[in-house]
Amino acid sequence: MTKLPLRIIQISDIHLLADTSGALLGVKTQESLEAVLHLVHQEETPPDLILLTGDLSQDGTETSYQRLASMLASIPVPIHFIPGNHDNVKTLNNTFQGDNIFPQKQIILQNWQLILLNSQKPGKVEGFLEQSQFDYLQECLRAYPNHYSVVVFHHQPMPVGSQWLDNVGLKNADEFWKFISNYPQVKHLIFGHVHQEFEQEKQGILCFSPPSTCIQFKRKQDHFGLENLAPGLRWVNLYEDGHLETGVRRAAKYVGVFDKDAKGY
Ligand SMILES: [Fe+2]
């Protein structure tokens, strides 16, 4: 039996490209991911689980997903994933495969349940939870009513304080919050998409996101901008009594060069 706390690492918004030296607004996304994965390799004991919370690929190509799988192959930890707005869901599901990569979206770990949802609205940057996702969430929560639960999807279900980014968050967030109010076992919510460290409580649920492994969006801005912060990951420790500890680790030695004049991505 795994010794509590359960240790999870969240890695998000990798934006890998088919070209190994491909860059997003100046940042070589493979190189910056390598710097973040180095942090994972430095862990004294491997975590129990890695969550990839969307935008695994920038171009949705088979090559990008296959290369990502091979970059992760040396990490002896189960990896679960959800799509982001940039992903090609079909290609992701068909080509992102490996001995340590699992397609399951319901994860039971001792007295915890993690439920992974797809918030992608095909062809759009903004997100939306379809009825099928609410049905799945309900099914999972009803199946394990006494497990502390963590819901995971890509788009932010609350404003993070940047107007341009909050215009492309989860469009039916109100519906989600109303739905979730019926399930007090949901303790935490994990998302990606916002390319920044963020934590906020809502309806008694702690919601948070990590830095991206590539470009970092400037916080609290009305218009798009990038911030000169190192890429990173989020660690999450889940305790037996339902509480959680979390924090961010950055690849401090990685010096990324990004396009300071970028007006969008
Ligand atoms: Fe992203």
PDB file of N, CA and C and ligand atoms in Angstrom, residues 12-15 24 54-55 58 84-86 154 192-195 212 214-215 217 265, ligand 1:
ATOM      1  N   SER A  12       1.964  20.998 -17.145  1.00  0.00           N
ATOM      2  CA  SER A  12       0.912  21.539 -18.002  1.00  0.00           C
ATOM      3  C   SER A  12       1.420  22.412 -19.141  1.00  0.00           C
ATOM      4  N   ASP A  13       0.632  22.451 -20.191  1.00  0.00           N
ATOM      5  CA  ASP A  13       0.860  23.386 -21.300  1.00  0.00           C
ATOM      6  C   ASP A  13       2.282  23.289 -21.845  1.00  0.00           C
ATOM      7  N   ILE A  14       2.551  22.079 -22.357  1.00  0.00           N
ATOM      8  CA  ILE A  14       3.888  21.752 -22.866  1.00  0.00           C
ATOM      9  C   ILE A  14       4.094  22.341 -24.265  1.00  0.00           C
ATOM     10  N   HIS A  15       3.034  22.329 -25.069  1.00  0.00           N
ATOM     11  CA  HIS A  15       3.060  22.909 -26.421  1.00  0.00           C
ATOM     12  C   HIS A  15       4.212  22.383 -27.272  1.00  0.00           C
ATOM     13  N   LEU A  24       7.800  28.393 -29.449  1.00  0.00           N
ATOM     14  CA  LEU A  24       6.551  29.129 -29.271  1.00  0.00           C
ATOM     15  C   LEU A  24       6.929  30.491 -28.714  1.00  0.00           C
ATOM     16  N   GLY A  54      -3.224  19.199 -20.274  1.00  0.00           N
ATOM     17  CA  GLY A  54      -3.629  19.810 -21.536  1.00  0.00           C
ATOM     18  C   GLY A  54      -2.593  20.647 -22.252  1.00  0.00           C
ATOM     19  N   ASP A  55      -2.874  20.870 -23.553  1.00  0.00           N
ATOM     20  CA  ASP A  55      -1.911  21.498 -24.453  1.00  0.00           C
ATOM     21  C   ASP A  55      -0.584  20.747 -24.407  1.00  0.00           C
ATOM     22  N   GLN A  58       1.484  21.647 -29.435  1.00  0.00           N
ATOM     23  CA  GLN A  58       1.070  22.934 -30.018  1.00  0.00           C
ATOM     24  C   GLN A  58       0.432  22.718 -31.380  1.00  0.00           C
ATOM     25  N   GLY A  84      -6.024  19.831 -24.034  1.00  0.00           N
ATOM     26  CA  GLY A  84      -6.256  21.272 -23.947  1.00  0.00           C
ATOM     27  C   GLY A  84      -6.788  21.763 -25.277  1.00  0.00           C
ATOM     28  N   ASN A  85      -6.941  23.074 -25.409  1.00  0.00           N
ATOM     29  CA  ASN A  85      -7.501  23.620 -26.646  1.00  0.00           C
ATOM     30  C   ASN A  85      -6.602  23.393 -27.855  1.00  0.00           C
ATOM     31  N   HIS A  86      -5.289  23.259 -27.636  1.00  0.00           N
ATOM     32  CA  HIS A  86      -4.383  23.075 -28.772  1.00  0.00           C
ATOM     33  C   HIS A  86      -4.270  21.625 -29.230  1.00  0.00           C
ATOM     34  N   HIS A 154      -8.893  21.302 -18.256  1.00  0.00           N
ATOM     35  CA  HIS A 154      -7.896  22.245 -18.773  1.00  0.00           C
ATOM     36  C   HIS A 154      -8.211  23.721 -18.514  1.00  0.00           C
ATOM     37  N   GLY A 192      -5.204  23.851 -16.059  1.00  0.00           N
ATOM     38  CA  GLY A 192      -3.996  24.358 -16.741  1.00  0.00           C
ATOM     39  C   GLY A 192      -4.382  25.641 -17.457  1.00  0.00           C
ATOM     40  N   HIS A 193      -3.977  25.761 -18.736  1.00  0.00           N
ATOM     41  CA  HIS A 193      -4.447  26.795 -19.654  1.00  0.00           C
ATOM     42  C   HIS A 193      -3.930  28.204 -19.366  1.00  0.00           C
ATOM     43  N   VAL A 194      -3.784  28.588 -18.099  1.00  0.00           N
ATOM     44  CA  VAL A 194      -3.498  29.990 -17.787  1.00  0.00           C
ATOM     45  C   VAL A 194      -2.001  30.304 -17.729  1.00  0.00           C
ATOM     46  N   HIS A 195      -1.162  29.274 -17.868  1.00  0.00           N
ATOM     47  CA  HIS A 195       0.293  29.477 -17.947  1.00  0.00           C
ATOM     48  C   HIS A 195       0.816  30.346 -16.802  1.00  0.00           C
ATOM     49  N   SER A 212       3.374  27.064 -16.927  1.00  0.00           N
ATOM     50  CA  SER A 212       3.539  26.226 -18.115  1.00  0.00           C
ATOM     51  C   SER A 212       4.967  25.687 -18.126  1.00  0.00           C
ATOM     52  N   CYS A 214       6.561  25.979 -20.786  1.00  0.00           N
ATOM     53  CA  CYS A 214       7.227  26.829 -21.792  1.00  0.00           C
ATOM     54  C   CYS A 214       6.997  28.309 -21.485  1.00  0.00           C
ATOM     55  N   ILE A 215       6.090  28.970 -22.194  1.00  0.00           N
ATOM     56  CA  ILE A 215       5.909  30.417 -21.981  1.00  0.00           C
ATOM     57  C   ILE A 215       5.013  30.706 -20.776  1.00  0.00           C
ATOM     58  N   PHE A 217       2.424  33.420 -19.025  1.00  0.00           N
ATOM     59  CA  PHE A 217       1.604  34.604 -19.285  1.00  0.00           C
ATOM     60  C   PHE A 217       1.767  35.595 -18.132  1.00  0.00           C
ATOM     61  N   TYR A 265      -0.750  34.308 -28.814  1.00  0.00           N
ATOM     62  CA  TYR A 265      -0.102  33.014 -29.059  1.00  0.00           C
ATOM     63  C   TYR A 265      -1.040  32.066 -29.793  1.00  0.00           C
TER      64      TYR A 265
HETATM   65 FE    FE B   1      -1.504  26.426 -23.197  1.00  0.00          FE
END
